[in-house]
Amino acid sequence: MAIRAVFYGAAARIKTIAFSTYWVISALVLLLVLLMPYIHWQDWSKHVKGYVLTIIFAVVFAKLLVAVFLLLDDLRRGVTWVIQRFTTPQAADMTVRGISRSRFLTQLALITGGGMFATFIYGLSNKYNYKVRQMKLAFKNLPPAFKGLRILQLSDIHSGSFDNYDAVRKGVEMINAQKADIVLFTGDLVNELAEEMDQYKSLFSQIKAPMGVYSTLGNHDYGDYHAWPDKDASGFSHQRMQNLEALKQVHADMGWRLMMNEHVVLERAGQQIGLLGIENWSAMARFPKYGDMKKAYEGAEKLPFKILMSHDPTHWDAQVRTEYPDIDLMLAGHTHGMQFGVEIPGFKWSPSRFVFKEWAGLYREGNQRLYVNRGFGFLGYPGRVGILPEITVIELV
């Protein structure tokens, strides 16, 4: 109906092209959905599945948007009909003269739906479009020796989603080009399995910094989302535990210091600060809470300045701010900014804001700061719209 209304009066050839394109795409998507149970699509390459599901979702979502606009037009027509039935002929005539709004709403529907479809397809080209975000943060209690310290934060690599080694290599080159003093990785190295790093371990081992590379685990690193064949009634799996140990070894092989509910003392010119790293800790029930902040904090009380690496930003409000007010800076990731949104100077929006209070960028409460990295990799949707993959550089001043 929408296509017919928009192209009403157009040349026959234009109508044929428009109608054919619309129905071919719709038919192919419908046919694919109907055949999925019979073509073993779950055995396809994860990269192929990602692209196929993106196209299906984009088509369906675009059609839903068009349907919403057409429903609004139907409601408007209904109101017009009621007005015509119960008002004077003059009033009815005035309403009828405004019926061209149907054409306007139909065109707006197609523009919106088509624009959304094009946006999702365009986003496929952004998944390796790394953006370096730099900022300076001032803290009154920072020891003078650490002023000028350059911290590079990475998060959510999700190596199992990568399908372009050269693009990732350029990202690693961008990381090293920042010449950071220390590199901090805040979890989700893989999607599910340690073997996802086989192709990329040597590449990420090239990330170097004078004060070292430190890392933590995110919710995806534990293998909780994988269907382990030996999983018993209680949920325990030896294979899962072996996978986790293998992933820990990957961190070690790359030269990354994996922090498991502990802290280290960083020294510079005879002065000290604390770096704490905990396992995944989420305030949301659907995400694991393996972290032990009490264990990580023990012994760090007297250090004048503390940085915490914790994958999930909900940890900040739920425990860090309330129980550990002397944690000066917390670094997190996890949200990816939902890989979809709008970021322009002075305005930032993403559907992620309906799930997470702190979902991307810098947040401050009192003297404490939280920075949520938008993620280096991607998961699910193999692209990014508006929320680009991030390399964060924080200079302490």
Short mmCIF file of C-alpha atoms in Angstrom, two decimals:
data_model
loop_
_atom_site.label_atom_id
_atom_site.label_comp_id
_atom_site.label_asym_id
_atom_site.label_seq_id
_atom_site.Cartn_x
_atom_site.Cartn_y
_atom_site.Cartn_z
CA MET A 1 0.00 0.00 0.00
CA ALA A 2 2.75 2.47 0.96
CA ILE A 3 4.78 1.71 -2.18
CA ARG A 4 1.67 2.02 -4.35
CA ALA A 5 0.72 5.37 -2.79
CA VAL A 6 4.19 6.88 -3.12
CA PHE A 7 4.66 5.83 -6.72
CA TYR A 8 1.12 6.66 -7.78
CA GLY A 9 1.37 8.63 -11.00
CA ALA A 10 5.00 7.65 -11.66
CA ALA A 11 6.16 6.24 -14.99
CA ALA A 12 5.35 2.58 -15.58
CA ARG A 13 9.03 1.60 -15.65
CA ILE A 14 9.71 3.30 -12.31
CA LYS A 15 6.71 1.56 -10.77
CA THR A 16 7.90 -1.82 -12.07
CA ILE A 17 11.41 -1.36 -10.65
CA ALA A 18 10.11 -0.17 -7.27
CA PHE A 19 7.51 -2.91 -6.89
CA SER A 20 9.88 -5.64 -8.09
CA THR A 21 12.66 -4.59 -5.72
CA TYR A 22 10.29 -4.42 -2.77
CA TRP A 23 8.68 -7.78 -3.38
CA VAL A 24 11.92 -9.61 -4.24
CA ILE A 25 13.57 -8.47 -0.99
CA SER A 26 10.46 -9.26 1.05
CA ALA A 27 10.03 -12.68 -0.57
CA LEU A 28 13.68 -13.64 -0.07
CA VAL A 29 13.60 -12.66 3.61
CA LEU A 30 10.33 -14.54 4.19
CA LEU A 31 11.62 -17.60 2.33
CA LEU A 32 14.83 -17.60 4.36
CA VAL A 33 12.93 -17.39 7.65
CA LEU A 34 10.63 -20.25 6.62
CA LEU A 35 13.53 -22.44 5.49
CA MET A 36 15.75 -21.86 8.54
CA PRO A 37 14.57 -24.97 10.42
CA TYR A 38 15.45 -27.14 7.40
CA ILE A 39 18.76 -25.71 6.17
CA HIS A 40 20.76 -26.17 9.41
CA TRP A 41 21.48 -22.46 9.60
CA GLN A 42 22.88 -22.91 13.12
CA ASP A 43 25.83 -24.70 11.51
CA TRP A 44 26.68 -21.75 9.28
CA SER A 45 29.75 -19.66 9.96
CA LYS A 46 29.05 -17.24 12.79
CA HIS A 47 30.07 -14.38 10.51
CA VAL A 48 27.59 -15.40 7.79
CA LYS A 49 24.88 -15.82 10.42
CA GLY A 50 25.63 -12.34 11.73
CA TYR A 51 25.18 -10.69 8.36
CA VAL A 52 22.08 -12.71 7.45
CA LEU A 53 20.37 -11.98 10.76
CA THR A 54 21.25 -8.30 10.41
CA ILE A 55 19.56 -8.11 7.01
CA ILE A 56 16.48 -9.96 8.30
CA PHE A 57 16.25 -7.70 11.35
CA ALA A 58 16.75 -4.56 9.27
CA VAL A 59 13.98 -5.53 6.83
CA VAL A 60 11.53 -6.52 9.58
CA PHE A 61 12.28 -3.44 11.69
CA ALA A 62 11.91 -1.16 8.66
CA LYS A 63 8.54 -2.77 7.84
CA LEU A 64 7.38 -2.30 11.44
CA LEU A 65 8.24 1.39 11.29
CA VAL A 66 6.27 1.75 8.07
CA ALA A 67 3.37 -0.13 9.66
CA VAL A 68 3.33 2.29 12.61
CA PHE A 69 3.02 5.28 10.30
CA LEU A 70 0.29 3.60 8.25
CA LEU A 71 -1.58 2.78 11.47
CA LEU A 72 -1.38 6.44 12.46
CA ASP A 73 -2.82 7.35 9.08
CA ASP A 74 -5.66 4.86 9.54
CA LEU A 75 -6.41 6.38 12.94
CA ARG A 76 -6.40 9.83 11.37
CA ARG A 77 -8.81 8.64 8.69
CA GLY A 78 -11.06 7.20 11.39
CA VAL A 79 -11.13 10.50 13.26
CA THR A 80 -11.86 12.28 9.98
CA TRP A 81 -14.78 9.95 9.30
CA VAL A 82 -16.24 10.59 12.75
CA ILE A 83 -15.92 14.33 12.27
CA GLN A 84 -17.65 14.09 8.91
CA ARG A 85 -20.54 12.16 10.44
CA PHE A 86 -21.21 14.53 13.32
CA THR A 87 -20.27 18.00 12.07
CA THR A 88 -21.63 20.47 9.57
CA PRO A 89 -20.87 20.04 5.86
CA GLN A 90 -18.54 23.02 6.00
CA ALA A 91 -16.47 21.40 8.74
CA ALA A 92 -16.46 18.15 6.84
CA ASP A 93 -15.27 19.90 3.71
CA MET A 94 -12.38 21.42 5.64
CA THR A 95 -11.39 18.00 6.91
CA VAL A 96 -11.58 16.42 3.47
CA ARG A 97 -9.33 19.07 2.01
CA GLY A 98 -6.65 17.90 4.48
CA ILE A 99 -6.75 14.29 3.27
CA SER A 100 -3.40 14.84 1.49
CA ARG A 101 -1.88 14.15 4.87
CA SER A 102 -2.25 10.47 3.94
CA ARG A 103 0.24 10.95 1.16
CA PHE A 104 2.56 12.81 3.52
CA LEU A 105 2.42 10.11 6.20
CA THR A 106 2.96 7.38 3.62
CA GLN A 107 6.02 9.10 2.21
CA LEU A 108 7.34 9.76 5.71
CA ALA A 109 6.82 6.09 6.54
CA LEU A 110 8.86 4.92 3.56
CA ILE A 111 11.60 7.45 4.20
CA THR A 112 11.84 6.43 7.87
CA GLY A 113 11.70 2.69 7.21
CA GLY A 114 14.08 2.87 4.26
CA GLY A 115 16.41 5.13 6.19
CA MET A 116 16.51 2.71 9.12
CA PHE A 117 17.26 -0.21 6.78
CA ALA A 118 20.06 1.77 5.11
CA THR A 119 21.43 2.79 8.52
CA PHE A 120 21.79 -0.82 9.69
CA ILE A 121 23.46 -1.81 6.41
CA TYR A 122 25.81 1.20 6.58
CA GLY A 123 26.72 0.29 10.16
CA LEU A 124 28.32 -2.92 8.91
CA SER A 125 31.19 -0.79 7.57
CA ASN A 126 31.87 0.81 10.96
CA LYS A 127 32.80 -2.19 13.08
CA TYR A 128 36.55 -1.55 12.63
CA ASN A 129 36.31 2.24 12.50
CA TYR A 130 38.28 2.71 15.72
CA LYS A 131 38.05 6.07 17.45
CA VAL A 132 40.65 7.32 19.93
CA ARG A 133 39.00 9.31 22.73
CA GLN A 134 41.38 11.38 24.82
CA MET A 135 40.77 13.30 28.02
CA LYS A 136 42.54 14.77 31.01
CA LEU A 137 41.28 14.07 34.53
CA ALA A 138 42.39 16.06 37.57
CA PHE A 139 42.44 14.61 41.08
CA LYS A 140 43.53 16.60 44.14
CA ASN A 141 44.89 13.52 45.91
CA LEU A 142 46.96 12.23 42.98
CA PRO A 143 50.64 11.94 44.00
CA PRO A 144 52.75 14.44 42.02
CA ALA A 145 54.88 11.69 40.49
CA PHE A 146 51.80 10.36 38.68
CA LYS A 147 50.75 13.65 37.13
CA GLY A 148 50.94 13.20 33.38
CA LEU A 149 50.40 9.43 33.60
CA ARG A 150 48.81 8.23 30.35
CA ILE A 151 46.37 5.36 30.84
CA LEU A 152 45.06 3.53 27.80
CA GLN A 153 41.85 1.60 28.40
CA LEU A 154 40.57 -1.19 26.19
CA SER A 155 37.42 -3.20 26.75
CA ASP A 156 35.21 -5.82 25.11
CA ILE A 157 37.51 -7.14 22.41
CA HIS A 158 35.18 -10.08 21.62
CA SER A 159 37.72 -11.78 19.38
CA GLY A 160 35.23 -14.45 18.33
CA SER A 161 33.37 -11.83 16.31
CA PHE A 162 36.35 -10.67 14.24
CA ASP A 163 36.41 -11.45 10.53
CA ASN A 164 39.14 -9.12 9.28
CA TYR A 165 42.64 -9.68 10.66
CA ASP A 166 44.19 -6.69 8.89
CA ALA A 167 41.56 -4.32 10.26
CA VAL A 168 42.19 -5.54 13.81
CA ARG A 169 45.94 -5.23 13.25
CA LYS A 170 45.47 -1.56 12.34
CA GLY A 171 43.54 -1.15 15.58
CA VAL A 172 46.44 -2.63 17.55
CA GLU A 173 48.81 -0.27 15.73
CA MET A 174 46.61 2.65 16.78
CA ILE A 175 46.83 1.45 20.38
CA ASN A 176 50.62 1.35 20.39
CA ALA A 177 50.78 4.71 18.60
CA GLN A 178 49.27 6.37 21.69
CA LYS A 179 52.47 5.62 23.65
CA ALA A 180 50.59 5.09 26.89
CA ASP A 181 52.42 4.51 30.18
CA ILE A 182 50.06 1.69 31.15
CA VAL A 183 47.34 -0.31 29.37
CA LEU A 184 44.23 -1.52 31.23
CA PHE A 185 41.82 -4.02 29.68
CA THR A 186 38.42 -4.28 31.36
CA GLY A 187 37.09 -7.65 30.25
CA ASP A 188 35.34 -9.71 27.55
CA LEU A 189 38.35 -10.88 25.58
CA VAL A 190 36.22 -13.57 23.90
CA ASN A 191 32.57 -14.36 23.23
CA GLU A 192 32.60 -17.82 24.77
CA LEU A 193 35.72 -19.90 24.09
CA ALA A 194 39.41 -19.42 24.75
CA GLU A 195 40.21 -20.83 21.29
CA GLU A 196 38.71 -17.69 19.74
CA MET A 197 42.04 -16.03 20.55
CA ASP A 198 44.16 -18.58 18.65
CA GLN A 199 44.43 -16.36 15.56
CA TYR A 200 44.77 -13.12 17.49
CA LYS A 201 46.93 -13.96 20.50
CA SER A 202 50.21 -13.06 18.79
CA LEU A 203 48.68 -9.82 17.52
CA PHE A 204 47.40 -8.56 20.88
CA SER A 205 50.63 -9.63 22.56
CA GLN A 206 52.22 -6.75 20.61
CA ILE A 207 50.46 -4.25 22.87
CA LYS A 208 53.15 -2.90 25.16
CA ALA A 209 53.48 -0.18 27.79
CA PRO A 210 56.36 0.79 30.14
CA MET A 211 54.31 0.08 33.27
CA GLY A 212 52.69 -3.04 31.83
CA VAL A 213 49.37 -4.34 30.53
CA TYR A 214 46.76 -5.32 33.14
CA SER A 215 43.47 -7.09 32.53
CA THR A 216 40.28 -8.38 34.14
CA LEU A 217 37.51 -10.78 33.15
CA GLY A 218 34.08 -9.87 31.79
CA ASN A 219 30.84 -11.82 31.80
CA HIS A 220 31.57 -13.48 28.42
CA ASP A 221 34.99 -14.75 29.49
CA TYR A 222 33.64 -17.46 31.80
CA GLY A 223 31.97 -19.52 29.07
CA ASP A 224 28.62 -19.26 30.82
CA TYR A 225 26.79 -18.78 27.52
CA HIS A 226 28.17 -21.92 25.87
CA ALA A 227 26.28 -25.23 25.82
CA TRP A 228 28.85 -27.48 27.49
CA PRO A 229 28.17 -31.19 26.77
CA ASP A 230 29.27 -32.31 30.23
CA LYS A 231 27.17 -29.82 32.18
CA ASP A 232 25.51 -31.63 35.10
CA ALA A 233 22.22 -30.98 36.88
CA SER A 234 23.85 -28.47 39.21
CA GLY A 235 25.26 -26.51 36.27
CA PHE A 236 28.88 -27.55 36.83
CA SER A 237 31.06 -28.36 33.81
CA HIS A 238 34.67 -29.55 33.82
CA GLN A 239 35.01 -28.40 30.22
CA ARG A 240 33.88 -24.92 31.18
CA MET A 241 36.49 -24.76 33.95
CA GLN A 242 39.18 -26.00 31.54
CA ASN A 243 38.14 -23.32 29.07
CA LEU A 244 38.43 -20.65 31.77
CA GLU A 245 41.90 -21.85 32.74
CA ALA A 246 42.90 -21.83 29.06
CA LEU A 247 41.69 -18.23 28.77
CA LYS A 248 43.71 -17.22 31.82
CA GLN A 249 46.73 -18.75 30.12
CA VAL A 250 46.00 -16.67 27.00
CA HIS A 251 46.31 -13.51 29.12
CA ALA A 252 49.60 -14.78 30.51
CA ASP A 253 50.94 -15.76 27.08
CA MET A 254 50.22 -12.25 25.79
CA GLY A 255 52.10 -10.73 28.71
CA TRP A 256 48.93 -9.34 30.28
CA ARG A 257 48.69 -9.38 34.07
CA LEU A 258 45.23 -10.80 34.75
CA MET A 259 43.87 -9.46 38.02
CA MET A 260 41.52 -11.79 39.89
CA ASN A 261 40.08 -9.91 42.88
CA GLU A 262 43.41 -8.37 43.85
CA HIS A 263 45.42 -5.20 43.70
CA VAL A 264 48.92 -4.16 42.79
CA VAL A 265 50.95 -1.17 43.88
CA LEU A 266 52.19 1.06 41.08
CA GLU A 267 55.34 3.00 41.86
CA ARG A 268 56.77 6.08 40.18
CA ALA A 269 59.61 8.22 41.49
CA GLY A 270 59.21 6.76 44.95
CA GLN A 271 55.47 7.41 45.17
CA GLN A 272 52.64 4.87 45.02
CA ILE A 273 49.06 4.42 43.86
CA GLY A 274 46.83 1.35 43.84
CA LEU A 275 45.42 -0.55 40.87
CA LEU A 276 42.57 -2.92 41.74
CA GLY A 277 41.06 -5.50 39.40
CA ILE A 278 38.09 -7.73 40.14
CA GLU A 279 36.21 -10.44 38.34
CA ASN A 280 32.83 -9.66 36.80
CA TRP A 281 30.47 -8.03 39.28
CA SER A 282 27.02 -6.95 38.12
CA ALA A 283 24.04 -5.51 39.91
CA MET A 284 21.79 -7.18 37.30
CA ALA A 285 20.62 -10.71 38.08
CA ARG A 286 21.13 -11.96 34.51
CA PHE A 287 24.87 -11.25 34.65
CA PRO A 288 27.35 -13.08 36.92
CA LYS A 289 28.71 -11.73 40.16
CA TYR A 290 32.08 -13.45 40.62
CA GLY A 291 33.95 -10.39 41.84
CA ASP A 292 35.13 -9.98 45.42
CA MET A 293 35.76 -6.32 46.11
CA LYS A 294 36.63 -6.90 49.75
CA LYS A 295 39.43 -9.26 48.77
CA ALA A 296 40.77 -6.91 46.10
CA TYR A 297 40.68 -3.90 48.42
CA GLU A 298 42.33 -5.53 51.43
CA GLY A 299 45.78 -4.00 51.94
CA ALA A 300 45.15 -1.04 49.64
CA GLU A 301 43.48 1.14 52.28
CA LYS A 302 46.45 3.45 52.88
CA LEU A 303 47.32 4.06 49.26
CA PRO A 304 46.54 7.72 48.47
CA PHE A 305 44.96 7.10 45.05
CA LYS A 306 43.15 4.08 43.66
CA ILE A 307 42.02 2.93 40.21
CA LEU A 308 39.55 0.07 39.88
CA MET A 309 39.06 -2.14 36.84
CA SER A 310 35.57 -3.67 36.91
CA HIS A 311 33.84 -4.82 33.73
CA ASP A 312 30.23 -3.94 34.51
CA PRO A 313 29.38 -0.25 35.16
CA THR A 314 26.43 -1.15 37.42
CA HIS A 315 29.06 -2.11 39.99
CA TRP A 316 29.84 1.59 40.51
CA ASP A 317 26.47 2.63 41.94
CA ALA A 318 25.67 -0.70 43.57
CA GLN A 319 28.84 -1.10 45.63
CA VAL A 320 31.84 1.05 44.76
CA ARG A 321 30.38 4.50 45.52
CA THR A 322 28.52 3.35 48.62
CA GLU A 323 31.13 1.12 50.25
CA TYR A 324 34.45 2.30 48.78
CA PRO A 325 34.33 6.11 48.51
CA ASP A 326 38.13 6.27 48.20
CA ILE A 327 38.12 4.54 44.81
CA ASP A 328 39.00 7.59 42.74
CA LEU A 329 38.58 6.20 39.23
CA MET A 330 36.71 3.14 38.03
CA LEU A 331 37.12 1.86 34.47
CA ALA A 332 34.38 -0.32 32.95
CA GLY A 333 32.96 -1.48 29.63
CA HIS A 334 30.28 -4.11 28.98
CA THR A 335 27.53 -1.96 27.40
CA HIS A 336 29.10 -1.34 23.93
CA GLY A 337 26.76 1.66 23.91
CA MET A 338 24.53 -1.03 22.36
CA GLN A 339 26.55 -0.38 19.15
CA PHE A 340 23.73 1.93 18.11
CA GLY A 341 23.00 5.54 18.90
CA VAL A 342 23.80 9.17 18.26
CA GLU A 343 26.83 11.05 19.54
CA ILE A 344 27.33 14.66 18.54
CA PRO A 345 28.84 17.53 20.56
CA GLY A 346 26.45 18.26 23.42
CA PHE A 347 24.15 15.30 22.77
CA LYS A 348 24.50 11.57 23.40
CA TRP A 349 21.73 8.97 23.05
CA SER A 350 21.44 5.21 22.71
CA PRO A 351 18.82 2.58 23.60
CA SER A 352 21.47 1.48 26.10
CA ARG A 353 20.38 4.33 28.38
CA PHE A 354 17.15 2.46 29.09
CA VAL A 355 19.15 -0.46 30.48
CA PHE A 356 22.19 1.18 32.08
CA LYS A 357 22.34 4.42 34.04
CA GLU A 358 25.98 4.80 33.01
CA TRP A 359 26.44 3.42 29.52
CA ALA A 360 29.22 5.33 27.71
CA GLY A 361 31.79 7.98 28.55
CA LEU A 362 32.66 9.83 31.76
CA TYR A 363 30.50 10.08 34.89
CA ARG A 364 31.18 11.85 38.16
CA GLU A 365 29.72 11.68 41.66
CA GLY A 366 31.48 13.78 44.27
CA ASN A 367 35.19 13.09 43.99
CA GLN A 368 34.74 9.75 42.24
CA ARG A 369 34.83 9.19 38.48
CA LEU A 370 33.63 6.35 36.28
CA TYR A 371 34.59 5.88 32.65
CA VAL A 372 32.62 3.42 30.51
CA ASN A 373 34.48 2.36 27.38
CA ARG A 374 32.30 1.72 24.30
CA GLY A 375 34.21 -1.44 23.41
CA PHE A 376 36.90 -2.36 20.90
CA GLY A 377 34.99 -5.21 19.31
CA PHE A 378 31.37 -6.06 18.59
CA LEU A 379 28.86 -8.75 19.46
CA GLY A 380 25.65 -9.87 17.79
CA TYR A 381 25.09 -7.12 15.25
CA PRO A 382 28.34 -7.11 13.19
CA GLY A 383 28.45 -3.35 12.92
CA ARG A 384 28.14 -0.04 14.70
CA VAL A 385 25.83 2.90 14.11
CA GLY A 386 26.84 6.16 15.77
CA ILE A 387 28.65 4.44 18.67
CA LEU A 388 32.08 3.67 17.24
CA PRO A 389 34.63 1.16 18.62
CA GLU A 390 36.83 2.91 21.14
CA ILE A 391 40.39 3.28 22.32
CA THR A 392 40.45 5.45 25.43
CA VAL A 393 43.43 7.54 26.56
CA ILE A 394 43.16 9.17 29.99
CA GLU A 395 45.87 11.50 31.21
CA LEU A 396 45.97 12.10 34.95
CA VAL A 397 46.75 15.72 35.82
#
